[in-house]
């Protein structure tokens, strides 16, 4: 989803995903795969990876779904460039965490996907307007990412 938005805007931004509770190599959850297919996104090849200090150090910007994800990214050295996804999208400090649908029903996955679609579009618009200093954006998401 984010990569397509970045490409559509012609941005030179690398998008990466990692989770604070992710098990390296785990596939996307069934709910994520099904809701992805509903939105023409094929997540069958997606494999999770854990957020590490090396990933944080390599990122110019770390965007997190939840407060505890941001705390972990900051602890790994990303204090000055770690933001809640919703805060970065709004260019504000709301403290609003996006819900993690992991283990929930399909409606929970759909609601999160809907919210992500809106928030990520705003993030890409901010990046296009010069809202980030560098060319790489990395994200931390919940355990299924």
PDB file of C-alpha atoms in Angstrom:
ATOM      1  CA  UNK A   1       0.000   0.000   0.000  1.00  0.00           C
ATOM      2  CA  UNK A   2       2.652   2.547   1.035  1.00  0.00           C
ATOM      3  CA  UNK A   3       5.054   1.580  -1.724  1.00  0.00           C
ATOM      4  CA  UNK A   4       2.331   2.144  -4.333  1.00  0.00           C
ATOM      5  CA  UNK A   5       1.529   5.566  -2.872  1.00  0.00           C
ATOM      6  CA  UNK A   6       5.222   6.516  -2.888  1.00  0.00           C
ATOM      7  CA  UNK A   7       5.645   5.346  -6.493  1.00  0.00           C
ATOM      8  CA  UNK A   8       2.535   7.233  -7.593  1.00  0.00           C
ATOM      9  CA  UNK A   9       4.002  10.447  -6.176  1.00  0.00           C
ATOM     10  CA  UNK A  10       7.413   9.773  -7.752  1.00  0.00           C
ATOM     11  CA  UNK A  11       9.179   9.974  -4.405  1.00  0.00           C
ATOM     12  CA  UNK A  12      12.647   8.583  -3.787  1.00  0.00           C
ATOM     13  CA  UNK A  13      11.656   6.913  -0.534  1.00  0.00           C
ATOM     14  CA  UNK A  14      12.462   3.407   0.611  1.00  0.00           C
ATOM     15  CA  UNK A  15       9.688   1.817   2.661  1.00  0.00           C
ATOM     16  CA  UNK A  16      10.420  -0.940   5.134  1.00  0.00           C
ATOM     17  CA  UNK A  17       8.406  -2.777   7.771  1.00  0.00           C
ATOM     18  CA  UNK A  18       9.364  -4.424  11.048  1.00  0.00           C
ATOM     19  CA  UNK A  19       7.526  -5.386  14.200  1.00  0.00           C
ATOM     20  CA  UNK A  20       8.328  -4.999  17.846  1.00  0.00           C
ATOM     21  CA  UNK A  21       6.878  -8.435  18.621  1.00  0.00           C
ATOM     22  CA  UNK A  22       7.496 -10.031  15.248  1.00  0.00           C
ATOM     23  CA  UNK A  23       9.069 -13.429  14.782  1.00  0.00           C
ATOM     24  CA  UNK A  24      11.499 -13.267  11.877  1.00  0.00           C
ATOM     25  CA  UNK A  25      10.196 -15.153   8.875  1.00  0.00           C
ATOM     26  CA  UNK A  26       6.604 -15.511  10.011  1.00  0.00           C
ATOM     27  CA  UNK A  27       4.016 -15.094   7.241  1.00  0.00           C
ATOM     28  CA  UNK A  28       1.287 -12.471   7.354  1.00  0.00           C
ATOM     29  CA  UNK A  29      -1.734 -13.549   9.371  1.00  0.00           C
ATOM     30  CA  UNK A  30      -4.700 -15.102   7.586  1.00  0.00           C
ATOM     31  CA  UNK A  31      -6.777 -11.999   8.324  1.00  0.00           C
ATOM     32  CA  UNK A  32      -4.156  -9.699   6.808  1.00  0.00           C
ATOM     33  CA  UNK A  33      -3.857 -11.896   3.718  1.00  0.00           C
ATOM     34  CA  UNK A  34      -7.627 -12.038   3.181  1.00  0.00           C
ATOM     35  CA  UNK A  35      -8.186  -8.308   3.655  1.00  0.00           C
ATOM     36  CA  UNK A  36      -5.163  -7.620   1.465  1.00  0.00           C
ATOM     37  CA  UNK A  37      -6.693  -9.707  -1.311  1.00  0.00           C
ATOM     38  CA  UNK A  38      -9.941  -7.756  -0.964  1.00  0.00           C
ATOM     39  CA  UNK A  39      -7.842  -4.651  -1.687  1.00  0.00           C
ATOM     40  CA  UNK A  40      -5.781  -6.195  -4.503  1.00  0.00           C
ATOM     41  CA  UNK A  41      -2.711  -6.558  -2.260  1.00  0.00           C
ATOM     42  CA  UNK A  42      -0.943  -9.909  -2.342  1.00  0.00           C
ATOM     43  CA  UNK A  43       0.664 -10.479   1.068  1.00  0.00           C
ATOM     44  CA  UNK A  44       1.409 -14.169   0.504  1.00  0.00           C
ATOM     45  CA  UNK A  45       5.144 -13.538   0.167  1.00  0.00           C
ATOM     46  CA  UNK A  46       5.341 -11.152   3.148  1.00  0.00           C
ATOM     47  CA  UNK A  47       7.586 -12.310   5.970  1.00  0.00           C
ATOM     48  CA  UNK A  48       7.855 -10.588   9.318  1.00  0.00           C
ATOM     49  CA  UNK A  49      11.063  -9.291  10.776  1.00  0.00           C
ATOM     50  CA  UNK A  50      11.845  -7.952  14.187  1.00  0.00           C
ATOM     51  CA  UNK A  51      12.709  -4.309  14.703  1.00  0.00           C
ATOM     52  CA  UNK A  52      16.413  -4.028  15.518  1.00  0.00           C
ATOM     53  CA  UNK A  53      18.849  -1.279  16.332  1.00  0.00           C
ATOM     54  CA  UNK A  54      20.421  -1.732  12.893  1.00  0.00           C
ATOM     55  CA  UNK A  55      17.074  -1.178  11.150  1.00  0.00           C
ATOM     56  CA  UNK A  56      16.382   1.907  13.259  1.00  0.00           C
ATOM     57  CA  UNK A  57      19.881   3.283  12.602  1.00  0.00           C
ATOM     58  CA  UNK A  58      19.418   2.819   8.846  1.00  0.00           C
ATOM     59  CA  UNK A  59      16.095   4.700   8.787  1.00  0.00           C
ATOM     60  CA  UNK A  60      15.729   8.453   8.409  1.00  0.00           C
ATOM     61  CA  UNK A  61      12.187   8.205   9.730  1.00  0.00           C
ATOM     62  CA  UNK A  62      10.531   5.552  11.913  1.00  0.00           C
ATOM     63  CA  UNK A  63       6.733   5.560  11.947  1.00  0.00           C
ATOM     64  CA  UNK A  64       4.951   3.401  14.494  1.00  0.00           C
ATOM     65  CA  UNK A  65       1.381   2.217  14.853  1.00  0.00           C
ATOM     66  CA  UNK A  66       1.326   2.396  18.648  1.00  0.00           C
ATOM     67  CA  UNK A  67       2.871   4.163  21.603  1.00  0.00           C
ATOM     68  CA  UNK A  68       4.660   1.041  22.853  1.00  0.00           C
ATOM     69  CA  UNK A  69       6.110   0.478  19.364  1.00  0.00           C
ATOM     70  CA  UNK A  70       7.464   4.036  19.375  1.00  0.00           C
ATOM     71  CA  UNK A  71       8.953   3.539  22.846  1.00  0.00           C
ATOM     72  CA  UNK A  72      10.780   0.451  21.583  1.00  0.00           C
ATOM     73  CA  UNK A  73      12.088   2.239  18.466  1.00  0.00           C
ATOM     74  CA  UNK A  74      13.314   5.135  20.609  1.00  0.00           C
ATOM     75  CA  UNK A  75      15.044   2.694  22.958  1.00  0.00           C
ATOM     76  CA  UNK A  76      16.806   1.209  19.928  1.00  0.00           C
ATOM     77  CA  UNK A  77      18.320   4.597  19.090  1.00  0.00           C
ATOM     78  CA  UNK A  78      15.630   6.294  17.036  1.00  0.00           C
ATOM     79  CA  UNK A  79      14.535   8.944  19.533  1.00  0.00           C
ATOM     80  CA  UNK A  80      14.862  11.966  17.269  1.00  0.00           C
ATOM     81  CA  UNK A  81      13.235  10.383  14.229  1.00  0.00           C
ATOM     82  CA  UNK A  82      10.494   8.185  15.693  1.00  0.00           C
ATOM     83  CA  UNK A  83       6.853   9.247  15.508  1.00  0.00           C
ATOM     84  CA  UNK A  84       3.443   7.727  15.849  1.00  0.00           C
ATOM     85  CA  UNK A  85       2.099   7.146  12.366  1.00  0.00           C
ATOM     86  CA  UNK A  86      -1.062   9.120  13.106  1.00  0.00           C
ATOM     87  CA  UNK A  87       0.924  12.020  14.614  1.00  0.00           C
ATOM     88  CA  UNK A  88       3.239  12.249  11.630  1.00  0.00           C
ATOM     89  CA  UNK A  89       0.294  12.108   9.234  1.00  0.00           C
ATOM     90  CA  UNK A  90      -1.476  14.941  11.053  1.00  0.00           C
ATOM     91  CA  UNK A  91       1.723  16.938  11.719  1.00  0.00           C
ATOM     92  CA  UNK A  92       0.538  17.086  15.316  1.00  0.00           C
ATOM     93  CA  UNK A  93       0.919  15.317  18.634  1.00  0.00           C
ATOM     94  CA  UNK A  94      -2.310  13.458  19.233  1.00  0.00           C
ATOM     95  CA  UNK A  95      -0.937  10.299  20.811  1.00  0.00           C
ATOM     96  CA  UNK A  96      -3.462   8.244  18.801  1.00  0.00           C
ATOM     97  CA  UNK A  97      -2.373   4.644  18.314  1.00  0.00           C
ATOM     98  CA  UNK A  98      -3.727   2.626  15.411  1.00  0.00           C
ATOM     99  CA  UNK A  99      -5.352  -0.593  16.528  1.00  0.00           C
ATOM    100  CA  UNK A 100      -3.600  -3.875  15.961  1.00  0.00           C
ATOM    101  CA  UNK A 101      -6.045  -6.368  14.449  1.00  0.00           C
ATOM    102  CA  UNK A 102      -3.817  -9.392  15.098  1.00  0.00           C
ATOM    103  CA  UNK A 103      -6.000 -12.204  16.424  1.00  0.00           C
ATOM    104  CA  UNK A 104      -9.194 -10.286  15.706  1.00  0.00           C
ATOM    105  CA  UNK A 105     -11.938 -10.980  13.219  1.00  0.00           C
ATOM    106  CA  UNK A 106     -11.956  -9.835   9.601  1.00  0.00           C
ATOM    107  CA  UNK A 107     -13.847  -6.670  10.490  1.00  0.00           C
ATOM    108  CA  UNK A 108     -10.983  -5.641  12.803  1.00  0.00           C
ATOM    109  CA  UNK A 109      -8.523  -6.150   9.928  1.00  0.00           C
ATOM    110  CA  UNK A 110     -10.769  -4.173   7.578  1.00  0.00           C
ATOM    111  CA  UNK A 111     -11.085  -1.287  10.039  1.00  0.00           C
ATOM    112  CA  UNK A 112      -7.325  -1.135  10.531  1.00  0.00           C
ATOM    113  CA  UNK A 113      -6.746  -1.326   6.774  1.00  0.00           C
ATOM    114  CA  UNK A 114      -9.203   1.532   6.241  1.00  0.00           C
ATOM    115  CA  UNK A 115      -7.455   3.667   8.847  1.00  0.00           C
ATOM    116  CA  UNK A 116      -4.016   2.811   7.475  1.00  0.00           C
ATOM    117  CA  UNK A 117      -5.097   3.749   3.962  1.00  0.00           C
ATOM    118  CA  UNK A 118      -6.115   7.248   5.096  1.00  0.00           C
ATOM    119  CA  UNK A 119      -3.141   7.814   7.402  1.00  0.00           C
ATOM    120  CA  UNK A 120      -0.552   6.510   4.935  1.00  0.00           C
ATOM    121  CA  UNK A 121      -1.923   8.735   2.176  1.00  0.00           C
ATOM    122  CA  UNK A 122      -1.431  11.711   4.500  1.00  0.00           C
ATOM    123  CA  UNK A 123       2.104  10.563   5.351  1.00  0.00           C
ATOM    124  CA  UNK A 124       3.020  10.323   1.669  1.00  0.00           C
ATOM    125  CA  UNK A 125       1.557  13.790   1.036  1.00  0.00           C
ATOM    126  CA  UNK A 126       3.657  15.159   3.903  1.00  0.00           C
ATOM    127  CA  UNK A 127       6.773  13.472   2.512  1.00  0.00           C
ATOM    128  CA  UNK A 128       5.999  14.882  -0.928  1.00  0.00           C
ATOM    129  CA  UNK A 129       5.736  18.339   0.609  1.00  0.00           C
ATOM    130  CA  UNK A 130       9.197  17.949   2.153  1.00  0.00           C
ATOM    131  CA  UNK A 131       8.159  16.677   5.571  1.00  0.00           C
ATOM    132  CA  UNK A 132      11.148  14.346   6.015  1.00  0.00           C
ATOM    133  CA  UNK A 133      14.814  15.109   5.837  1.00  0.00           C
ATOM    134  CA  UNK A 134      15.943  11.904   4.207  1.00  0.00           C
ATOM    135  CA  UNK A 135      15.049   9.368   1.620  1.00  0.00           C
ATOM    136  CA  UNK A 136      14.212   6.358   3.764  1.00  0.00           C
ATOM    137  CA  UNK A 137      11.144   5.711   5.803  1.00  0.00           C
ATOM    138  CA  UNK A 138      10.897   2.677   8.025  1.00  0.00           C
ATOM    139  CA  UNK A 139       7.912   1.591  10.004  1.00  0.00           C
ATOM    140  CA  UNK A 140       7.334  -0.425  13.097  1.00  0.00           C
ATOM    141  CA  UNK A 141       4.096  -2.301  13.399  1.00  0.00           C
ATOM    142  CA  UNK A 142       2.626  -4.843  15.750  1.00  0.00           C
ATOM    143  CA  UNK A 143       3.799  -8.432  16.032  1.00  0.00           C
ATOM    144  CA  UNK A 144       2.401  -9.537  12.681  1.00  0.00           C
ATOM    145  CA  UNK A 145       4.429  -7.042  10.660  1.00  0.00           C
TER     146      UNK A 145
END
